Amino acid sequence: MTHVTTHAESPAVLLQAAAEVAEYAAAIAMQWYRTDVNVEIKGDGSPVTIADREAERAARAWLAQRFPHDGVFGEELDDERGDAPRRWILDPIDGTKAFVRGVPLWGTLVACCEGDTVIAGAACYPAVRETVAAALGEGCWWNGSRASVSRVANLHSATTLITDDRFLERPHRRAKWHALSSEAAVARTWGDCYGYLLVATGRAEAMIDDIVNPWDAAAMYPLITEAGGRFTDWRGRDTAFGGDVIATNAALGDMIRPYLVDPFDPAAGASV
């Protein structure tokens, strides 16, 4: 008999579900990893492969059995039940550019939301065998053990990360990042979802993204906040839906954000 759940599920149940579907879809994507997979270019210039689409289809099928009344919003396929009070947000392969080049720093992202509140999120990185999942009030869990951000409180000892430091669409922000990264001990472009994994598990202190979509950021919000960190947009708003991200440990949040935050930034992302 198919197990159908309702909206009474606890955050702990949704945490487990997010982790399970992320690992399931990631395993589907892995079938094409380091193969001669065909790459298509979407209208926005980003790549997509059969692995992206089949992994998302697998996640949707899993969710349809377990949460048939929930909405589903993903990167590659059409929205389902968009008027549902609860929805799942999917990114079957975050880091497709890495994936198609055989680089292991990609992951499958799943978030469960009610409105703009992210209840649970999970990210599975199958090529490096790491899964991290979190839910409101339930903490952040990394391969089954409790995860927490680092306690580094000195910017000169910090590792700062970004997806792309060229700022091709918002070049006026480039100087902000350079001012911050020049003060840090380490600055790297270990970007996409991998950077958030490092912050949530205490291996880096800040992850910066200039442009994100909801499927890029939603799962990451609980991972960072439940690990004890801070997650805002570039206007300093506490949201996963601001169009850009500053994710930090707690100790350095108030030190890092002034380098980047501009409440009057003309490149403001999507509203909350």
PDB file of C-alpha atoms in Angstrom:
ATOM      1  CA  MET A   1       0.000   0.000   0.000  1.00  0.00           C
ATOM      2  CA  THR A   2       1.311   3.477  -0.867  1.00  0.00           C
ATOM      3  CA  HIS A   3       1.963   5.558   2.220  1.00  0.00           C
ATOM      4  CA  VAL A   4       0.231   8.930   1.841  1.00  0.00           C
ATOM      5  CA  THR A   5       1.042  11.691   4.309  1.00  0.00           C
ATOM      6  CA  THR A   6      -0.817  14.860   5.214  1.00  0.00           C
ATOM      7  CA  HIS A   7       0.066  18.382   6.207  1.00  0.00           C
ATOM      8  CA  ALA A   8       0.335  17.336   9.860  1.00  0.00           C
ATOM      9  CA  GLU A   9       3.840  15.964   9.391  1.00  0.00           C
ATOM     10  CA  SER A  10       6.424  17.222  11.833  1.00  0.00           C
ATOM     11  CA  PRO A  11       9.596  18.977  10.681  1.00  0.00           C
ATOM     12  CA  ALA A  12      11.482  15.817  11.680  1.00  0.00           C
ATOM     13  CA  VAL A  13       9.414  13.734   9.254  1.00  0.00           C
ATOM     14  CA  LEU A  14       9.915  16.282   6.480  1.00  0.00           C
ATOM     15  CA  LEU A  15      13.667  16.352   7.191  1.00  0.00           C
ATOM     16  CA  GLN A  16      13.851  12.603   6.685  1.00  0.00           C
ATOM     17  CA  ALA A  17      11.727  12.785   3.550  1.00  0.00           C
ATOM     18  CA  ALA A  18      13.879  15.548   2.035  1.00  0.00           C
ATOM     19  CA  ALA A  19      17.032  13.541   2.685  1.00  0.00           C
ATOM     20  CA  GLU A  20      15.541  10.380   1.210  1.00  0.00           C
ATOM     21  CA  VAL A  21      14.299  11.985  -1.998  1.00  0.00           C
ATOM     22  CA  ALA A  22      17.558  13.914  -2.450  1.00  0.00           C
ATOM     23  CA  GLU A  23      19.594  10.712  -2.168  1.00  0.00           C
ATOM     24  CA  TYR A  24      17.204   8.851  -4.459  1.00  0.00           C
ATOM     25  CA  ALA A  25      17.347  11.495  -7.195  1.00  0.00           C
ATOM     26  CA  ALA A  26      21.115  11.914  -6.812  1.00  0.00           C
ATOM     27  CA  ALA A  27      21.574   8.191  -7.420  1.00  0.00           C
ATOM     28  CA  ILE A  28      19.638   8.564 -10.669  1.00  0.00           C
ATOM     29  CA  ALA A  29      21.860  11.464 -11.769  1.00  0.00           C
ATOM     30  CA  MET A  30      25.009   9.490 -10.934  1.00  0.00           C
ATOM     31  CA  GLN A  31      24.179   7.029 -13.721  1.00  0.00           C
ATOM     32  CA  TRP A  32      25.331   9.680 -16.219  1.00  0.00           C
ATOM     33  CA  TYR A  33      28.216  11.154 -14.212  1.00  0.00           C
ATOM     34  CA  ARG A  34      31.563  10.921 -16.001  1.00  0.00           C
ATOM     35  CA  THR A  35      29.936   9.574 -19.137  1.00  0.00           C
ATOM     36  CA  ASP A  36      29.785  11.154 -22.567  1.00  0.00           C
ATOM     37  CA  VAL A  37      26.426  12.752 -21.800  1.00  0.00           C
ATOM     38  CA  ASN A  38      24.904  15.132 -24.336  1.00  0.00           C
ATOM     39  CA  VAL A  39      24.690  18.739 -23.138  1.00  0.00           C
ATOM     40  CA  GLU A  40      21.944  21.111 -24.259  1.00  0.00           C
ATOM     41  CA  ILE A  41      21.910  24.864 -23.642  1.00  0.00           C
ATOM     42  CA  LYS A  42      18.693  26.322 -22.249  1.00  0.00           C
ATOM     43  CA  GLY A  43      17.260  29.718 -23.081  1.00  0.00           C
ATOM     44  CA  ASP A  44      19.019  31.318 -20.122  1.00  0.00           C
ATOM     45  CA  GLY A  45      22.380  30.021 -21.321  1.00  0.00           C
ATOM     46  CA  SER A  46      22.727  27.325 -18.646  1.00  0.00           C
ATOM     47  CA  PRO A  47      23.407  23.669 -19.517  1.00  0.00           C
ATOM     48  CA  VAL A  48      21.025  20.768 -19.036  1.00  0.00           C
ATOM     49  CA  THR A  49      21.363  17.022 -19.621  1.00  0.00           C
ATOM     50  CA  ILE A  50      19.254  13.897 -19.526  1.00  0.00           C
ATOM     51  CA  ALA A  51      20.652  13.349 -16.031  1.00  0.00           C
ATOM     52  CA  ASP A  52      19.054  16.596 -14.789  1.00  0.00           C
ATOM     53  CA  ARG A  53      15.679  15.743 -16.268  1.00  0.00           C
ATOM     54  CA  GLU A  54      15.577  12.096 -15.237  1.00  0.00           C
ATOM     55  CA  ALA A  55      16.689  12.885 -11.688  1.00  0.00           C
ATOM     56  CA  GLU A  56      13.936  15.479 -11.374  1.00  0.00           C
ATOM     57  CA  ARG A  57      11.358  13.077 -12.804  1.00  0.00           C
ATOM     58  CA  ALA A  58      12.419  10.477 -10.238  1.00  0.00           C
ATOM     59  CA  ALA A  59      12.100  12.967  -7.386  1.00  0.00           C
ATOM     60  CA  ARG A  60       8.662  14.052  -8.565  1.00  0.00           C
ATOM     61  CA  ALA A  61       7.483  10.448  -8.800  1.00  0.00           C
ATOM     62  CA  TRP A  62       8.722   9.794  -5.252  1.00  0.00           C
ATOM     63  CA  LEU A  63       6.956  12.887  -3.939  1.00  0.00           C
ATOM     64  CA  ALA A  64       3.726  12.083  -5.816  1.00  0.00           C
ATOM     65  CA  GLN A  65       3.470   8.806  -3.931  1.00  0.00           C
ATOM     66  CA  ARG A  66       4.340  10.208  -0.524  1.00  0.00           C
ATOM     67  CA  PHE A  67       2.905  13.734  -0.660  1.00  0.00           C
ATOM     68  CA  PRO A  68       0.304  13.697  -3.463  1.00  0.00           C
ATOM     69  CA  HIS A  69      -1.370  16.958  -2.445  1.00  0.00           C
ATOM     70  CA  ASP A  70       1.791  19.051  -2.262  1.00  0.00           C
ATOM     71  CA  GLY A  71       2.999  21.348  -4.996  1.00  0.00           C
ATOM     72  CA  VAL A  72       6.282  20.725  -6.796  1.00  0.00           C
ATOM     73  CA  PHE A  73       8.491  23.426  -8.294  1.00  0.00           C
ATOM     74  CA  GLY A  74      11.683  22.365 -10.039  1.00  0.00           C
ATOM     75  CA  GLU A  75      14.350  23.738 -12.313  1.00  0.00           C
ATOM     76  CA  GLU A  76      13.772  21.508 -15.326  1.00  0.00           C
ATOM     77  CA  LEU A  77      10.075  20.542 -15.508  1.00  0.00           C
ATOM     78  CA  ASP A  78       6.715  22.299 -15.250  1.00  0.00           C
ATOM     79  CA  ASP A  79       5.231  23.295 -11.906  1.00  0.00           C
ATOM     80  CA  GLU A  80       2.668  20.964 -10.358  1.00  0.00           C
ATOM     81  CA  ARG A  81      -0.178  22.008  -8.050  1.00  0.00           C
ATOM     82  CA  GLY A  82       1.144  25.548  -7.818  1.00  0.00           C
ATOM     83  CA  ASP A  83      -1.728  26.639  -5.565  1.00  0.00           C
ATOM     84  CA  ALA A  84      -0.980  24.002  -2.895  1.00  0.00           C
ATOM     85  CA  PRO A  85      -0.180  25.469   0.538  1.00  0.00           C
ATOM     86  CA  ARG A  86       2.943  23.348   0.795  1.00  0.00           C
ATOM     87  CA  ARG A  87       5.442  22.800  -2.005  1.00  0.00           C
ATOM     88  CA  TRP A  88       8.688  21.009  -2.704  1.00  0.00           C
ATOM     89  CA  ILE A  89      11.449  22.835  -4.565  1.00  0.00           C
ATOM     90  CA  LEU A  90      13.877  20.693  -6.561  1.00  0.00           C
ATOM     91  CA  ASP A  91      17.240  21.175  -8.207  1.00  0.00           C
ATOM     92  CA  PRO A  92      18.186  17.757  -9.603  1.00  0.00           C
ATOM     93  CA  ILE A  93      21.792  18.787 -10.337  1.00  0.00           C
ATOM     94  CA  ASP A  94      23.046  21.992  -8.799  1.00  0.00           C
ATOM     95  CA  GLY A  95      26.362  22.516 -10.548  1.00  0.00           C
ATOM     96  CA  THR A  96      25.604  21.047 -13.954  1.00  0.00           C
ATOM     97  CA  LYS A  97      28.675  22.826 -15.371  1.00  0.00           C
ATOM     98  CA  ALA A  98      30.799  20.845 -12.905  1.00  0.00           C
ATOM     99  CA  PHE A  99      28.825  17.648 -13.512  1.00  0.00           C
ATOM    100  CA  VAL A 100      29.392  17.625 -17.274  1.00  0.00           C
ATOM    101  CA  ARG A 101      33.117  18.226 -16.768  1.00  0.00           C
ATOM    102  CA  GLY A 102      33.500  15.311 -14.361  1.00  0.00           C
ATOM    103  CA  VAL A 103      34.069  17.573 -11.360  1.00  0.00           C
ATOM    104  CA  PRO A 104      32.518  16.123  -8.161  1.00  0.00           C
ATOM    105  CA  LEU A 105      31.353  19.417  -6.607  1.00  0.00           C
ATOM    106  CA  TRP A 106      27.660  19.096  -7.546  1.00  0.00           C
ATOM    107  CA  GLY A 107      24.597  18.004  -5.652  1.00  0.00           C
ATOM    108  CA  THR A 108      20.876  17.286  -5.667  1.00  0.00           C
ATOM    109  CA  LEU A 109      18.832  19.798  -3.669  1.00  0.00           C
ATOM    110  CA  VAL A 110      15.379  19.387  -2.119  1.00  0.00           C
ATOM    111  CA  ALA A 111      13.424  21.880  -0.008  1.00  0.00           C
ATOM    112  CA  CYS A 112       9.983  21.730   1.586  1.00  0.00           C
ATOM    113  CA  CYS A 113       8.254  25.099   2.006  1.00  0.00           C
ATOM    114  CA  GLU A 114       5.032  26.641   3.239  1.00  0.00           C
ATOM    115  CA  GLY A 115       4.827  30.039   1.622  1.00  0.00           C
ATOM    116  CA  ASP A 116       8.259  31.598   1.977  1.00  0.00           C
ATOM    117  CA  THR A 117       9.069  29.548   5.074  1.00  0.00           C
ATOM    118  CA  VAL A 118      11.469  26.709   4.350  1.00  0.00           C
ATOM    119  CA  ILE A 119      10.579  23.907   6.747  1.00  0.00           C
ATOM    120  CA  ALA A 120      13.151  21.348   5.652  1.00  0.00           C
ATOM    121  CA  GLY A 121      15.981  21.017   3.186  1.00  0.00           C
ATOM    122  CA  ALA A 122      18.517  18.458   2.053  1.00  0.00           C
ATOM    123  CA  ALA A 123      21.480  18.288  -0.284  1.00  0.00           C
ATOM    124  CA  CYS A 124      23.078  15.072  -1.486  1.00  0.00           C
ATOM    125  CA  TYR A 125      26.566  15.111  -3.021  1.00  0.00           C
ATOM    126  CA  PRO A 126      26.866  11.562  -4.350  1.00  0.00           C
ATOM    127  CA  ALA A 127      30.269  11.948  -6.009  1.00  0.00           C
ATOM    128  CA  VAL A 128      31.845  12.808  -2.636  1.00  0.00           C
ATOM    129  CA  ARG A 129      29.428  10.651  -0.585  1.00  0.00           C
ATOM    130  CA  GLU A 130      28.054  13.394   1.608  1.00  0.00           C
ATOM    131  CA  THR A 131      24.453  14.246   2.519  1.00  0.00           C
ATOM    132  CA  VAL A 132      23.377  17.131   4.707  1.00  0.00           C
ATOM    133  CA  ALA A 133      19.793  17.740   5.835  1.00  0.00           C
ATOM    134  CA  ALA A 134      18.012  20.076   8.239  1.00  0.00           C
ATOM    135  CA  ALA A 135      14.572  21.186   9.395  1.00  0.00           C
ATOM    136  CA  LEU A 136      13.186  23.904  11.622  1.00  0.00           C
ATOM    137  CA  GLY A 137      14.088  23.134  15.222  1.00  0.00           C
ATOM    138  CA  GLU A 138      15.637  19.778  14.293  1.00  0.00           C
ATOM    139  CA  GLY A 139      19.235  20.840  13.688  1.00  0.00           C
ATOM    140  CA  CYS A 140      21.472  20.111  10.729  1.00  0.00           C
ATOM    141  CA  TRP A 141      22.714  16.584  10.087  1.00  0.00           C
ATOM    142  CA  TRP A 142      25.735  15.591   8.006  1.00  0.00           C
ATOM    143  CA  ASN A 143      25.961  11.894   7.068  1.00  0.00           C
ATOM    144  CA  GLY A 144      23.922  11.132  10.173  1.00  0.00           C
ATOM    145  CA  SER A 145      25.903  13.245  12.658  1.00  0.00           C
ATOM    146  CA  ARG A 146      25.070  16.692  13.976  1.00  0.00           C
ATOM    147  CA  ALA A 147      26.630  19.477  11.891  1.00  0.00           C
ATOM    148  CA  SER A 148      27.562  22.976  12.982  1.00  0.00           C
ATOM    149  CA  VAL A 149      29.223  26.019  11.496  1.00  0.00           C
ATOM    150  CA  SER A 150      32.735  26.921  12.553  1.00  0.00           C
ATOM    151  CA  ARG A 151      33.606  29.159  15.484  1.00  0.00           C
ATOM    152  CA  VAL A 152      36.189  31.155  13.542  1.00  0.00           C
ATOM    153  CA  ALA A 153      35.732  34.766  14.667  1.00  0.00           C
ATOM    154  CA  ASN A 154      38.630  36.470  12.885  1.00  0.00           C
ATOM    155  CA  LEU A 155      38.209  37.359   9.220  1.00  0.00           C
ATOM    156  CA  HIS A 156      41.955  36.993   8.677  1.00  0.00           C
ATOM    157  CA  SER A 157      41.558  33.305   9.619  1.00  0.00           C
ATOM    158  CA  ALA A 158      38.441  32.721   7.514  1.00  0.00           C
ATOM    159  CA  THR A 159      37.778  30.839   4.307  1.00  0.00           C
ATOM    160  CA  THR A 160      35.459  32.731   1.966  1.00  0.00           C
ATOM    161  CA  LEU A 161      33.809  31.094  -1.037  1.00  0.00           C
ATOM    162  CA  ILE A 162      31.931  32.275  -4.105  1.00  0.00           C
ATOM    163  CA  THR A 163      30.446  30.593  -7.170  1.00  0.00           C
ATOM    164  CA  ASP A 164      31.788  33.027  -9.781  1.00  0.00           C
ATOM    165  CA  ASP A 165      33.944  36.027  -8.877  1.00  0.00           C
ATOM    166  CA  ARG A 166      33.609  37.649 -12.309  1.00  0.00           C
ATOM    167  CA  PHE A 167      30.153  39.158 -11.538  1.00  0.00           C
ATOM    168  CA  LEU A 168      29.285  39.107 -15.224  1.00  0.00           C
ATOM    169  CA  GLU A 169      25.764  40.496 -14.742  1.00  0.00           C
ATOM    170  CA  ARG A 170      26.470  42.785 -11.775  1.00  0.00           C
ATOM    171  CA  PRO A 171      30.025  44.068 -12.230  1.00  0.00           C
ATOM    172  CA  HIS A 172      29.541  46.871  -9.691  1.00  0.00           C
ATOM    173  CA  ARG A 173      29.606  44.185  -6.996  1.00  0.00           C
ATOM    174  CA  ARG A 174      33.041  42.920  -7.944  1.00  0.00           C
ATOM    175  CA  ALA A 175      34.871  45.437  -5.777  1.00  0.00           C
ATOM    176  CA  LYS A 176      32.772  44.446  -2.755  1.00  0.00           C
ATOM    177  CA  TRP A 177      33.828  40.815  -3.040  1.00  0.00           C
ATOM    178  CA  HIS A 178      37.459  41.709  -3.651  1.00  0.00           C
ATOM    179  CA  ALA A 179      37.510  43.907  -0.548  1.00  0.00           C
ATOM    180  CA  LEU A 180      36.159  41.039   1.537  1.00  0.00           C
ATOM    181  CA  SER A 181      38.222  38.234   0.043  1.00  0.00           C
ATOM    182  CA  SER A 182      41.457  40.197   0.297  1.00  0.00           C
ATOM    183  CA  GLU A 183      41.026  40.248   4.079  1.00  0.00           C
ATOM    184  CA  ALA A 184      40.353  36.509   4.379  1.00  0.00           C
ATOM    185  CA  ALA A 185      42.916  33.757   4.861  1.00  0.00           C
ATOM    186  CA  VAL A 186      41.516  31.785   1.929  1.00  0.00           C
ATOM    187  CA  ALA A 187      39.286  32.798  -0.983  1.00  0.00           C
ATOM    188  CA  ARG A 188      38.099  30.108  -3.367  1.00  0.00           C
ATOM    189  CA  THR A 189      35.458  29.509  -6.020  1.00  0.00           C
ATOM    190  CA  TRP A 190      34.254  26.215  -4.564  1.00  0.00           C
ATOM    191  CA  GLY A 191      30.811  27.372  -5.505  1.00  0.00           C
ATOM    192  CA  ASP A 192      27.324  26.228  -6.315  1.00  0.00           C
ATOM    193  CA  CYS A 193      25.889  23.992  -3.615  1.00  0.00           C
ATOM    194  CA  TYR A 194      29.288  22.697  -2.503  1.00  0.00           C
ATOM    195  CA  GLY A 195      30.219  25.967  -0.831  1.00  0.00           C
ATOM    196  CA  TYR A 196      27.146  25.824   1.400  1.00  0.00           C
ATOM    197  CA  LEU A 197      28.044  22.287   2.446  1.00  0.00           C
ATOM    198  CA  LEU A 198      31.435  23.561   3.599  1.00  0.00           C
ATOM    199  CA  VAL A 199      29.934  26.408   5.631  1.00  0.00           C
ATOM    200  CA  ALA A 200      27.241  24.220   7.234  1.00  0.00           C
ATOM    201  CA  THR A 201      29.839  21.650   8.288  1.00  0.00           C
ATOM    202  CA  GLY A 202      32.405  24.115   9.633  1.00  0.00           C
ATOM    203  CA  ARG A 203      34.951  23.826   6.812  1.00  0.00           C
ATOM    204  CA  ALA A 204      34.479  27.385   5.522  1.00  0.00           C
ATOM    205  CA  GLU A 205      33.114  30.588   7.040  1.00  0.00           C
ATOM    206  CA  ALA A 206      31.259  32.323   4.193  1.00  0.00           C
ATOM    207  CA  MET A 207      29.601  31.364   0.918  1.00  0.00           C
ATOM    208  CA  ILE A 208      28.561  34.170  -1.422  1.00  0.00           C
ATOM    209  CA  ASP A 209      26.266  33.921  -4.437  1.00  0.00           C
ATOM    210  CA  ASP A 210      25.617  36.875  -6.701  1.00  0.00           C
ATOM    211  CA  ILE A 211      22.627  35.370  -8.489  1.00  0.00           C
ATOM    212  CA  VAL A 212      20.463  32.446  -7.363  1.00  0.00           C
ATOM    213  CA  ASN A 213      17.086  30.969  -8.219  1.00  0.00           C
ATOM    214  CA  PRO A 214      14.700  29.547  -5.613  1.00  0.00           C
ATOM    215  CA  TRP A 215      15.808  25.994  -6.419  1.00  0.00           C
ATOM    216  CA  ASP A 216      19.438  26.977  -5.767  1.00  0.00           C
ATOM    217  CA  ALA A 217      18.847  28.605  -2.382  1.00  0.00           C
ATOM    218  CA  ALA A 218      15.765  27.144  -0.681  1.00  0.00           C
ATOM    219  CA  ALA A 219      17.358  23.896   0.512  1.00  0.00           C
ATOM    220  CA  MET A 220      20.425  25.765   1.728  1.00  0.00           C
ATOM    221  CA  TYR A 221      18.551  28.085   4.066  1.00  0.00           C
ATOM    222  CA  PRO A 222      17.782  25.505   6.802  1.00  0.00           C
ATOM    223  CA  LEU A 223      21.136  23.796   6.327  1.00  0.00           C
ATOM    224  CA  ILE A 224      22.977  26.990   7.253  1.00  0.00           C
ATOM    225  CA  THR A 225      20.606  28.335   9.905  1.00  0.00           C
ATOM    226  CA  GLU A 226      20.074  25.035  11.702  1.00  0.00           C
ATOM    227  CA  ALA A 227      23.850  24.539  11.749  1.00  0.00           C
ATOM    228  CA  GLY A 228      24.056  27.807  13.677  1.00  0.00           C
ATOM    229  CA  GLY A 229      24.884  30.145  10.820  1.00  0.00           C
ATOM    230  CA  ARG A 230      23.228  33.103   9.131  1.00  0.00           C
ATOM    231  CA  PHE A 231      21.604  33.211   5.696  1.00  0.00           C
ATOM    232  CA  THR A 232      20.515  36.485   4.090  1.00  0.00           C
ATOM    233  CA  ASP A 233      20.323  38.165   0.717  1.00  0.00           C
ATOM    234  CA  TRP A 234      22.559  41.074  -0.321  1.00  0.00           C
ATOM    235  CA  ARG A 235      20.098  43.541   1.239  1.00  0.00           C
ATOM    236  CA  GLY A 236      20.540  41.812   4.591  1.00  0.00           C
ATOM    237  CA  ARG A 237      17.082  40.223   4.573  1.00  0.00           C
ATOM    238  CA  ASP A 238      16.621  36.854   6.267  1.00  0.00           C
ATOM    239  CA  THR A 239      15.260  34.949   3.258  1.00  0.00           C
ATOM    240  CA  ALA A 240      15.983  32.169   0.797  1.00  0.00           C
ATOM    241  CA  PHE A 241      14.104  34.021  -1.943  1.00  0.00           C
ATOM    242  CA  GLY A 242      16.017  37.264  -2.360  1.00  0.00           C
ATOM    243  CA  GLY A 243      17.777  36.389  -5.610  1.00  0.00           C
ATOM    244  CA  ASP A 244      21.266  36.324  -4.072  1.00  0.00           C
ATOM    245  CA  VAL A 245      22.876  34.945  -0.900  1.00  0.00           C
ATOM    246  CA  ILE A 246      25.339  35.705   1.874  1.00  0.00           C
ATOM    247  CA  ALA A 247      25.727  32.611   4.077  1.00  0.00           C
ATOM    248  CA  THR A 248      28.113  32.793   7.038  1.00  0.00           C
ATOM    249  CA  ASN A 249      28.940  31.282  10.371  1.00  0.00           C
ATOM    250  CA  ALA A 250      27.494  33.182  13.336  1.00  0.00           C
ATOM    251  CA  ALA A 251      30.737  34.653  14.620  1.00  0.00           C
ATOM    252  CA  LEU A 252      31.633  36.478  11.398  1.00  0.00           C
ATOM    253  CA  GLY A 253      28.201  37.414  10.102  1.00  0.00           C
ATOM    254  CA  ASP A 254      28.227  40.975  11.422  1.00  0.00           C
ATOM    255  CA  MET A 255      31.767  41.456  10.153  1.00  0.00           C
ATOM    256  CA  ILE A 256      31.276  40.048   6.641  1.00  0.00           C
ATOM    257  CA  ARG A 257      27.921  41.553   5.697  1.00  0.00           C
ATOM    258  CA  PRO A 258      28.997  45.229   5.803  1.00  0.00           C
ATOM    259  CA  TYR A 259      31.468  44.471   3.007  1.00  0.00           C
ATOM    260  CA  LEU A 260      28.633  43.311   0.752  1.00  0.00           C
ATOM    261  CA  VAL A 261      25.225  44.533   1.867  1.00  0.00           C
ATOM    262  CA  ASP A 262      23.788  47.553   0.082  1.00  0.00           C
ATOM    263  CA  PRO A 263      20.117  48.246   0.903  1.00  0.00           C
ATOM    264  CA  PHE A 264      19.937  50.520  -2.149  1.00  0.00           C
ATOM    265  CA  ASP A 265      21.564  48.070  -4.554  1.00  0.00           C
ATOM    266  CA  PRO A 266      20.000  48.615  -8.021  1.00  0.00           C
ATOM    267  CA  ALA A 267      20.623  44.915  -8.756  1.00  0.00           C
ATOM    268  CA  ALA A 268      18.174  43.771  -6.075  1.00  0.00           C
ATOM    269  CA  GLY A 269      16.885  40.281  -6.725  1.00  0.00           C
ATOM    270  CA  ALA A 270      13.387  38.874  -6.549  1.00  0.00           C
ATOM    271  CA  SER A 271      11.218  40.067  -3.705  1.00  0.00           C
ATOM    272  CA  VAL A 272      10.534  37.839  -0.743  1.00  0.00           C
TER     273      VAL A 272
END
